[in-house]
Structure formats: structure tokens, C-alpha cells
Coordinates of C-alpha atoms and ligand atoms in Angstrom, one line a residue:
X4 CA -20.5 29.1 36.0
X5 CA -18.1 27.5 33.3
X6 CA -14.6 26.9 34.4
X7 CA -12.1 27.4 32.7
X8 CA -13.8 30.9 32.1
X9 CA -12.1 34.8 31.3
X10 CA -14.4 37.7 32.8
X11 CA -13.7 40.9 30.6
X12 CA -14.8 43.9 32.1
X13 CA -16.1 46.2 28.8
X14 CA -16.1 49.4 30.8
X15 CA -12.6 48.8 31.9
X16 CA -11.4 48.2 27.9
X17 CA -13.8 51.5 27.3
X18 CA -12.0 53.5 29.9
X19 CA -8.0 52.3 29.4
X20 CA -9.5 53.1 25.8
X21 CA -10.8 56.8 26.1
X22 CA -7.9 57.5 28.6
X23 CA -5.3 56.8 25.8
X24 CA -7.4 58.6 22.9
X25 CA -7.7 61.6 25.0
X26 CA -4.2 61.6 26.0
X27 CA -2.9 61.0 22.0
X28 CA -5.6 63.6 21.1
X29 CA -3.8 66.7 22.3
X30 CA -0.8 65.5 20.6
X31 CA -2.8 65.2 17.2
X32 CA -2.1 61.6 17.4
X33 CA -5.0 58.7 16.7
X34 CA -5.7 55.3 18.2
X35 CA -6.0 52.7 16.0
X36 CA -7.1 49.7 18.0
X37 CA -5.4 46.4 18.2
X38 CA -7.9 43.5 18.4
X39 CA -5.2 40.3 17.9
X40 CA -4.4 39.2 21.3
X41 CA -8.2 39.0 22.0
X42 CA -8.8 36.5 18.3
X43 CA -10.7 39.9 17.2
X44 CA -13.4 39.4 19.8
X45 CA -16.4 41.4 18.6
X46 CA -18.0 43.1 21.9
X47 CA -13.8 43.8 22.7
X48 CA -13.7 45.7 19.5
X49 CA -17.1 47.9 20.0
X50 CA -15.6 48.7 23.5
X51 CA -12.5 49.9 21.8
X52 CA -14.6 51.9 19.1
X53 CA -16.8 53.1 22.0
X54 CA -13.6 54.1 23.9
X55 CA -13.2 56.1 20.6
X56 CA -10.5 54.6 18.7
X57 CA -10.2 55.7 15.3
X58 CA -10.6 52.4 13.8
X59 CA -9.3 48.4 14.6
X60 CA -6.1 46.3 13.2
X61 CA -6.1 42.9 13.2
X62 CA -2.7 40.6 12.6
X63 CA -4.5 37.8 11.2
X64 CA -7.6 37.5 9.0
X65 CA -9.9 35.0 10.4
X66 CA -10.5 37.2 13.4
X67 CA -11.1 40.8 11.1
X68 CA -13.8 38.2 9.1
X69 CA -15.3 37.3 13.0
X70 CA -15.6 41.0 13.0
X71 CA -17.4 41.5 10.3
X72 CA -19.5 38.6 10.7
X73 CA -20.5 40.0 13.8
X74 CA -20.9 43.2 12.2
X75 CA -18.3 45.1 12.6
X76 CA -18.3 48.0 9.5
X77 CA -15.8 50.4 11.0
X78 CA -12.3 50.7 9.4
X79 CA -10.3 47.8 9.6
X80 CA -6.4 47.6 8.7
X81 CA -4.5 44.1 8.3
X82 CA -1.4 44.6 10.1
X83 CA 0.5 41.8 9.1
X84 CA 1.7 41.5 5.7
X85 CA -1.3 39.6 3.6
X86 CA -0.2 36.0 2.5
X87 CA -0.5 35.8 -1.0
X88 CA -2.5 33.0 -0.5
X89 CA -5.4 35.4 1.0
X90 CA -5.0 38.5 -1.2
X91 CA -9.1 38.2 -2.4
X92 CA -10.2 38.0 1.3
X93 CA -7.8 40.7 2.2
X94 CA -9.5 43.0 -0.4
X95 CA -12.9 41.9 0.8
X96 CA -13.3 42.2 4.5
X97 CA -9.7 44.8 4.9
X98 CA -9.9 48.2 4.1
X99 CA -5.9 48.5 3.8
X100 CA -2.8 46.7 4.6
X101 CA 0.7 47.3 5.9
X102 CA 3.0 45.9 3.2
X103 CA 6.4 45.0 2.6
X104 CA 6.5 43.0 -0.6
X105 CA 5.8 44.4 -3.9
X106 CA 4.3 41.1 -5.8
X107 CA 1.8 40.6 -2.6
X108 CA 0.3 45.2 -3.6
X109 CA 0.6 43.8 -7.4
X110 CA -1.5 40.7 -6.1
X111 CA -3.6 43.3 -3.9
X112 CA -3.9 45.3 -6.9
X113 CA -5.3 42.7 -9.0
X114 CA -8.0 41.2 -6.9
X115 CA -9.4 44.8 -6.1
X116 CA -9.6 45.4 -10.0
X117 CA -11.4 42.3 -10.4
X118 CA -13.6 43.0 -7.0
X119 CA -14.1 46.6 -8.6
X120 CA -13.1 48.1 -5.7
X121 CA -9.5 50.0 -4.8
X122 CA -7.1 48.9 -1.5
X123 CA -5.3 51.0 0.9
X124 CA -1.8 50.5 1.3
X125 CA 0.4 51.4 3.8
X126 CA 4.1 51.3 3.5
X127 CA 5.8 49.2 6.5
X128 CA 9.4 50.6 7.2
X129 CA 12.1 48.7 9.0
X130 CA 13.2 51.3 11.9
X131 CA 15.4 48.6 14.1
X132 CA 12.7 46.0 15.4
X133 CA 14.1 43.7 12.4
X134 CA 10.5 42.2 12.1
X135 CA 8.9 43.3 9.2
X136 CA 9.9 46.0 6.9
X137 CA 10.9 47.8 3.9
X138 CA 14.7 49.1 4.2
X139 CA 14.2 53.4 4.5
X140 CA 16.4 53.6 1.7
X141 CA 14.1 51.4 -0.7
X142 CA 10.9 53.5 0.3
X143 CA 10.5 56.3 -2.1
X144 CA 10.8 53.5 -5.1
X145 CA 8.2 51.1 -4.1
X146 CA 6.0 54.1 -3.0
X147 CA 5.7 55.3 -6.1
X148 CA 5.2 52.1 -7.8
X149 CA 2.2 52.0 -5.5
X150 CA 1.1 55.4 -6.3
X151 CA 1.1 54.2 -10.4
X152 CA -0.6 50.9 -9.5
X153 CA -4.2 51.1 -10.5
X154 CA -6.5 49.0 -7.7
X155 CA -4.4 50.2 -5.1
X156 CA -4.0 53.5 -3.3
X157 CA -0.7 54.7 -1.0
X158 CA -2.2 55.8 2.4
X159 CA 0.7 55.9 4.5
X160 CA 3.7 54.5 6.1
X161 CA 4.2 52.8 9.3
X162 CA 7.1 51.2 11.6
X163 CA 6.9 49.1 14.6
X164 CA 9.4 48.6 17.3
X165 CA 9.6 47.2 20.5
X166 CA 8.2 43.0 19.3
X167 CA 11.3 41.0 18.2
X168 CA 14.2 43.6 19.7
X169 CA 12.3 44.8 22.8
X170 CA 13.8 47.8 22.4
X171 CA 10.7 51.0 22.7
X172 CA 11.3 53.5 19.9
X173 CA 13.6 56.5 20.7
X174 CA 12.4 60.5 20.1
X175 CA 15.1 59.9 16.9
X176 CA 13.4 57.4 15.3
X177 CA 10.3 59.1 15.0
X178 CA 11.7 61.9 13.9
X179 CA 13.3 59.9 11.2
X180 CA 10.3 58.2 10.3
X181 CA 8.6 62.2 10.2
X182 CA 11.4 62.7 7.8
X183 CA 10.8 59.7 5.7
X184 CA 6.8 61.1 5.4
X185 CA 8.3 64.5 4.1
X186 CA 10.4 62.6 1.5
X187 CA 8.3 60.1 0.0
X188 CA 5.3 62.8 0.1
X189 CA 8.0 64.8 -2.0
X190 CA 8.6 62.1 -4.7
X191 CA 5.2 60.8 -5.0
X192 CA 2.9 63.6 -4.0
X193 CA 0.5 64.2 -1.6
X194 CA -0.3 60.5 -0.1
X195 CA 0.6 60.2 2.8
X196 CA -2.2 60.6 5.0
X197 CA -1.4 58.1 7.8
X198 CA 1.9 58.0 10.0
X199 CA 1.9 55.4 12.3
X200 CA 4.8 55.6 14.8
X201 CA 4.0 51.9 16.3
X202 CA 2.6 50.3 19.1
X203 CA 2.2 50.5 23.0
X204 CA 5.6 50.6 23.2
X205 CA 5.4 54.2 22.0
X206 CA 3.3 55.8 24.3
X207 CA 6.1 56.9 26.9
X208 CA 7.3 59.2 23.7
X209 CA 4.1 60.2 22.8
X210 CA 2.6 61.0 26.2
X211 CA 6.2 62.8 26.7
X212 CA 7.3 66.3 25.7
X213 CA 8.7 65.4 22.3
X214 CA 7.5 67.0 19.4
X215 CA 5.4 64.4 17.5
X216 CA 6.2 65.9 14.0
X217 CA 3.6 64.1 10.8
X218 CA 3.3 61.4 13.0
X219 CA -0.3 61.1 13.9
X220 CA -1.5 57.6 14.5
X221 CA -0.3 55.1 17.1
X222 CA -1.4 50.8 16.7
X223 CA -2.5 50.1 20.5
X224 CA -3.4 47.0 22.1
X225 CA -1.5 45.4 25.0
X226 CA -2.1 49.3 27.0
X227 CA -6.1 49.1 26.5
X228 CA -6.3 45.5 27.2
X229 CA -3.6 45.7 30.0
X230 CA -3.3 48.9 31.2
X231 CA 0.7 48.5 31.0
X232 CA 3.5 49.8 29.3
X233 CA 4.9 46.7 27.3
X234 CA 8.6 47.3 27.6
X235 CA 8.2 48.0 31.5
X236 CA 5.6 46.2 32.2
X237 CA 4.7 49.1 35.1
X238 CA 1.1 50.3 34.8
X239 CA 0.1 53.3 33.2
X240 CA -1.0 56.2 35.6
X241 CA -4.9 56.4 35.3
X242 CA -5.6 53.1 33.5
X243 CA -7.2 49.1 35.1
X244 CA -4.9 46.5 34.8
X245 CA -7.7 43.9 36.0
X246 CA -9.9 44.6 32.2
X247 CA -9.3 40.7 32.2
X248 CA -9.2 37.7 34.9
X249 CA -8.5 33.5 34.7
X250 CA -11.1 32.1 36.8
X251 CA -10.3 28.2 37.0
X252 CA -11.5 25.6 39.1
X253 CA -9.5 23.5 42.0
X254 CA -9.8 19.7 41.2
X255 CA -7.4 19.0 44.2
X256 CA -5.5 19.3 47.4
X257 CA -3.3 17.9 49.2
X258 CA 0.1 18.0 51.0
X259 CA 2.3 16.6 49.2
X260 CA 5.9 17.9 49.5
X261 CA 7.6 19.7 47.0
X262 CA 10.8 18.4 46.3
X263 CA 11.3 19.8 42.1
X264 CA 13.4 17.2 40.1
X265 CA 16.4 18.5 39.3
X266 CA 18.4 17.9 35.6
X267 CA 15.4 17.1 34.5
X268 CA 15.2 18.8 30.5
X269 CA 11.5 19.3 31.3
X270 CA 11.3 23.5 30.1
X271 CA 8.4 24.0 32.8
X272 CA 10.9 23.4 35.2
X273 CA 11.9 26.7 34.4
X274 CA 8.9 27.9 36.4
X275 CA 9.3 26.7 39.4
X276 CA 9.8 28.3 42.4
X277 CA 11.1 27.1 45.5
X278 CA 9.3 28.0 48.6
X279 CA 10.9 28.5 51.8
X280 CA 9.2 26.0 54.6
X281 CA 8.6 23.2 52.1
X282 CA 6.8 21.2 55.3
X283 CA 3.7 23.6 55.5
X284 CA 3.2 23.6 51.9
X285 CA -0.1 22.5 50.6
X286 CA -0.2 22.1 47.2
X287 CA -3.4 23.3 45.2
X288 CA -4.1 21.7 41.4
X289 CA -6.7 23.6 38.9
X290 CA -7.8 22.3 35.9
X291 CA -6.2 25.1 33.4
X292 CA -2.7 24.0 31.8
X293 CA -0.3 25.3 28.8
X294 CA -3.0 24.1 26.8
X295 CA -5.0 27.0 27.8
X296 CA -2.5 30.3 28.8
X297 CA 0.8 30.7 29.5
X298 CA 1.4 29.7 33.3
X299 CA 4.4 31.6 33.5
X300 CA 2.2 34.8 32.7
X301 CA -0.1 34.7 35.7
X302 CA -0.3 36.9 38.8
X303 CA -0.4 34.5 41.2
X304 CA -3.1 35.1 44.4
X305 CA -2.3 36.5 47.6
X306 CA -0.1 33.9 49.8
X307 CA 0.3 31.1 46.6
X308 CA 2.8 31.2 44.9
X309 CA 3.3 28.7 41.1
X310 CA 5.1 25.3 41.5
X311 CA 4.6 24.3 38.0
X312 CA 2.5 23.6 35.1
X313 CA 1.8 20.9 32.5
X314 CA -0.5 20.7 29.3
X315 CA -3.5 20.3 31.6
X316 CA -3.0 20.8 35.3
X317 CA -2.1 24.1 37.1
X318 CA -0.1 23.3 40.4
X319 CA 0.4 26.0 42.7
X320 CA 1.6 26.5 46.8
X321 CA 0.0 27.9 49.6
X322 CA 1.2 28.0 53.6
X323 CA -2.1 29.7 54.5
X324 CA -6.0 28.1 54.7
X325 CA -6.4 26.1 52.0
X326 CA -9.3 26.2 49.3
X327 CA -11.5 23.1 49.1
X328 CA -11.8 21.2 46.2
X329 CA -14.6 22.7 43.6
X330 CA -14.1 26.3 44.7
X331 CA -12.7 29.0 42.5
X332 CA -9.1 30.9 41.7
X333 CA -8.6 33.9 40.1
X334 CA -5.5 35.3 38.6
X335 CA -4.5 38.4 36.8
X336 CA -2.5 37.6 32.9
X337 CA 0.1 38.7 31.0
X338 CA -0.3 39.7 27.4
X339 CA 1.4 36.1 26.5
X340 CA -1.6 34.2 28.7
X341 CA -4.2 36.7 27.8
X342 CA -3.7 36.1 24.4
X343 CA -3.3 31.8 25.1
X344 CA -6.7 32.0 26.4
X345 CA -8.4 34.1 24.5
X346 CA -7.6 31.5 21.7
X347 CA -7.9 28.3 24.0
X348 CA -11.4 26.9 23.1
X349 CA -12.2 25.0 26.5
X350 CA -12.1 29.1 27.8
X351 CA -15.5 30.6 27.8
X352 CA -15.4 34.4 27.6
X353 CA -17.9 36.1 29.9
X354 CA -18.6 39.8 29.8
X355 CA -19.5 42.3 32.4
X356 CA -20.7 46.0 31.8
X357 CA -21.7 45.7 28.3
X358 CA -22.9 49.3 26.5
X359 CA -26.3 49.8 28.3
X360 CA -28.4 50.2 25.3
X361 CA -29.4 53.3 25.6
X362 CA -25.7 54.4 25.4
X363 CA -25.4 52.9 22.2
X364 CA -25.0 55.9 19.5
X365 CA -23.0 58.0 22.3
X366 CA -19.8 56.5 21.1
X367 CA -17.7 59.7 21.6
X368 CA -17.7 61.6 24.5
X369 CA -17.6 60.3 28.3
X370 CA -20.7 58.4 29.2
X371 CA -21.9 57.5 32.7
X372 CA -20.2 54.1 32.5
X373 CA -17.0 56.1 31.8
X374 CA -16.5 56.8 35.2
X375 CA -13.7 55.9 36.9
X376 CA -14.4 53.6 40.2
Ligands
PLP430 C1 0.7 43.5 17.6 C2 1.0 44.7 16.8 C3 0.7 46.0 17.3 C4 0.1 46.2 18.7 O1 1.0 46.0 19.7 P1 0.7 46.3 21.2 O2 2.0 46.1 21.9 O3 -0.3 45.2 21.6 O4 0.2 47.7 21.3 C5 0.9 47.1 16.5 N1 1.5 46.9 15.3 C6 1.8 45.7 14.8 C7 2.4 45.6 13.4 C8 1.6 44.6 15.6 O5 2.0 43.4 15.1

């Protein structure tokens, strides 16, 4: 089998999937999938949809057109604020946007008039991530602006915590942003259909006892692909954390000692680790380097443990048998090398447990392959 190669296990993304829907469910809360970290990989997407999220968001717009290329027709939301320079596509392949400029919704506006067709807008509102965002107190303005703008049609507001700050949304800020809905939906009317309260980082308040007020939809991706909270990084009860593994290929051994240069500006230095009996060491390259993942972000087998990494090489440490040359490692990723090699084009991607295809209109409700193992 290829090497460098990702094995994604569909009925894992299918069950971390349905576990979170049916979780969210009870608290009147939707899943709207989050297909970026996987470059919009369609057979990841159906699994989500099969999981039964509501619909997919995509950050960039080459991977929502490799969903729809691949035939993808469900609801797709662009969840980065369109460039200007891609409004027309947007429009095309996007059924709405989040948005926090007004020239790029009177931009939006314009290319659905002239594609005859309207866009759905949804309001991105800056809650203390300091990413993207309108300020709250600007909101009801540009809402109704939107509302009055012919080719474009308000569906909601948004916010997003927890990806430049780090800091996972408090039970006040969703109520604020609840507040906010009530608001605008009082100076504009009736428009706001979608709340979206963020991303994996929000589950801890969702899955908790607080009351979830308008908001009703949640972005998720690292917690279906990962089966982690992001801000912890602890697993979530119930959920795989294995969906995804690095297999990559040992192109040598050998015993060299480890003796790590020291003042040395080199940043993978950072990495390394020094282990204890540096005599017994043997040291283990793979042919998988920062090109590919982020080496940093990999669980490290049983007894190894990393020494360091450049563009091309992996080197790690073992005091225990050591694998010959041309056999295979394994290693669990983080959402930063998950999403490295997804995008790394020397990866291939191999799939286990696709739908049986007999499953394939029972997208709701548990199927056999459901089951948890
Ligand atoms: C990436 C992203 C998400 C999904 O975040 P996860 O932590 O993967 O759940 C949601 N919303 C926005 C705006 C994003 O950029």
C-alpha cells in the first residue's frame, strides 16, 4: 500500500457524527458540519450528512466546488468572509455566507441579480475571539441594510470563539448573542432564522445545563473528526478519537546517539525531547516531514518517543525492538497535522467502512454500521 498514506474510518466520522446531532438535538440545537481541515473531502462530507448533520461549511471555496464536483447538493455555507475577488463563485456553488463587510453583501448582491438567483447572508458578530466580526453595536444597521438589499436575503447571525483567543465561549455570551437575535429580529423583522453559537469549542455549554435560548445551530468539525474537545483537548465521552491515522514508512535505522545541538535558531528544535538513557537509543527515520503534517501534532507509538523533524524526514527514538527498514508506523494526529495532511499531496487518503450501498437513502436514523465497537 502507498506510504505516506491517511486511513479514515467513515463509520467512525458517522458515529462521532450522529453522537453529537443527537446530543444537540434535545437541546434544539443543529450540526452544521465543518469540512475545512479535511480540503472538503467528499466521502468525509456524506459521512457527516449520513451522521445527520444539517448541512456542511466550508472555510475556503475550492474545497465547497470539490464538493460539488463530486456531487455534493446538500446546503453548503461559506464560513469565511467571501473575497471580493470570488463573489460570482460564491453565489454559484454557496448557498449563504457569514459576512462582515458590507461592499463584499453589496458585491454578493449584485452577482446573484445578475445569476438570477438570491444569497443567504448571515451576520458574523465579534463576541471576544477578535477574528472576524461585526462590532454588536453595529449589527442592527448593517442588518437592515441587508434586509433592503434586493439579491440578498438575512438568514441569521453567527459568532465564533475559541480560534485566535483560545478562550471557549462562556453561558454569558450566548446569552448575549440570544439577545442580539431578539434585537435585530425587532428592527428588521422576522429574519433570523439561524443562530449559530460557534464551534466545537461550544459543546461543553451546549451539552451542559444552560439554557440554550434562540440559539439553535452549532459549526462542528475538530469533535466529529477528532472526537476531542478543542480547548481541552480531553476526549468527548462516547466518541473515536482514532476516525484518522498517519501510516508512514521506515526508510532507516540505526543507532546513532542523540546528542540535540544546542543554540541552534533551528524552530524544530523546539520538538525535541530528550530521552533518558541516550546509549540504548535507536533512532528510527520515516519518510513523512513538515512538508506533509505537523510533527509536533503526532501521538507518538507505544515506547518511541519524537527526536525531531525536518521538511522530509521524521526522526523518532525507541529503547525497545526495533522495526526493520520498509515496515510500517502508525500515529494518531492533531487537528494541526490532520489538517497538514489532508492537504499534503504526496498523502493518499484511503477509506474504510464506506456506506454499504444498500444503506444509502437511510441517512437519518441509526443503521447497523452505527454501532458502536
Ligand atoms: C473552523 C471553523 C469552525 C469549526 O471549528 P471546529 O473547532 O473545527 O469545530 C466553525 N466556524 C468557523 C467560522 C470556523 O472558521
Amino acid at each position: 500500500m502507498n506510504c505516506p498514506r491517511i486511513e479514515v474510518d467513515l463509520h467512525k466520522i458517522r458515529h462521532n457524527t450522529q453522537t453529537i446531532v443527537e446530543r444537540l438535538k434535545r437541546r434544539g440545537i443543529r450540526v452544521t458540519a465543518v469540512t475545512k481541515a479535511t480540503c472538503g473531502h467528499p466521502a468525509i462530507a456524506q459521512a457527516m450528512l449520513d451522521g445527520g448533520a444539517a448541512g456542511l461549511a466550508e472555510a475556503r471555496l475550492s474545497n465547497v466546488k470539490r464538493l460539488r464536483q463530486a456531487g455534493v447538493t446538500c446546503p453548503i455555507t461559506l464560513i469565511r468572509t467571501p473575497m471580493l475577488s470570488q463573489v460570482n463563485d460564491v453565489v454559484q456553488v454557496c448557498d449563504a455566507s457569514y459576512n462582515t463587510e458590507m461592499s463584499v453583501i453589496a458585491a454578493l448582491a449584485a452577482a446573484a441579480l445578475r445569476q438570477n438567483t438570491v444569497h443567504g447572508i448571515i451576520l458574523m458578530v465579534e463576541m471576544g475571539d477578535l477574528r472576524e466580526g461585526i462590532m454588536p453595536q453595529d449589527l442592527g444597521d448593517l442588518a437592515r441594510r441587508v434586509v433592503d438589499m434586493p439579491g440578498v436575503a438575512l438568514k441569521g447571525i453567527g459568532a465564533n470563539f475559541a480560534c485566535l483567543s483560545g478562550i471557549a465561549p462562556a453561558a454569558a455570551k450566548m446569552r448575549a448573542l440570544s439577545v442580539l437575535a431578539n434585537d435585530v429580529g425587532g428592527q428588521c423583522g422576522p429574519f433570523i432564522e439561524t443562530v449559530s453559537g460557534g464551534n466545537s469549542a461550544n459543546l461543553p455549554w451546549a451539552t451542559g445545563g444552560h439554557a440554550t435560548g434562540r440559539i439553535n445551530d452549532l459549526r462542528i468539525g475538530e469533535a466529529i473528526l477528532l472526537g476531542v474537545d478543542p480547548v481541552t483537548g480531553d476526549q468527548i465521552g462516547g466518541m473515536y478519537r482514532d476516525a484518522f491515522t498517519l501510516v508512514a514508512e521506515v526508510i532507516e535505522t540505526d543507532a546513532k546517539s542523540v546528542h540535540p545541538v544546542v543554540g541552534n535558531a533551528d524552530h524544530t528544535l523546539a520538538r525535541i525531547r530528550r530521552v533518558p538513557d541516550i546509549s540504548k537509543i535507536t533512532r528510527i527515520i520515516l519518510a513523512i516531514g513538515h512538508q506533509d503534517t505537523d510533527a509536533a501534532g503526532l501521538s507518538m507509538p507505544a515506547g518511541t518517543t519524537l527526536i525531531g523533524a525536518t521538511s522530509d524526514h521524521l526522526v523518532i527514538g525507541t529503547c525497545d525492538a526495533t522495526p526493520c527498514v520498509g515496515s510500517e508506523m502508525r500515529f494518531r494526529m492533531n487537528y494541526s497535522a490532520l489538517m497538514r495532511a489532508m492537504a499534503a499531496p504526496d498523502i493518499q487518503i484511503n477509506r474504510r467502512n464506506d456506506r454499504p450501498a444498500t444503506n444509502a437513502h437511510k441517512v437519518h436514523g441509526p443503521g447497523k454500521h452505527l454501532t458502536l465497537v
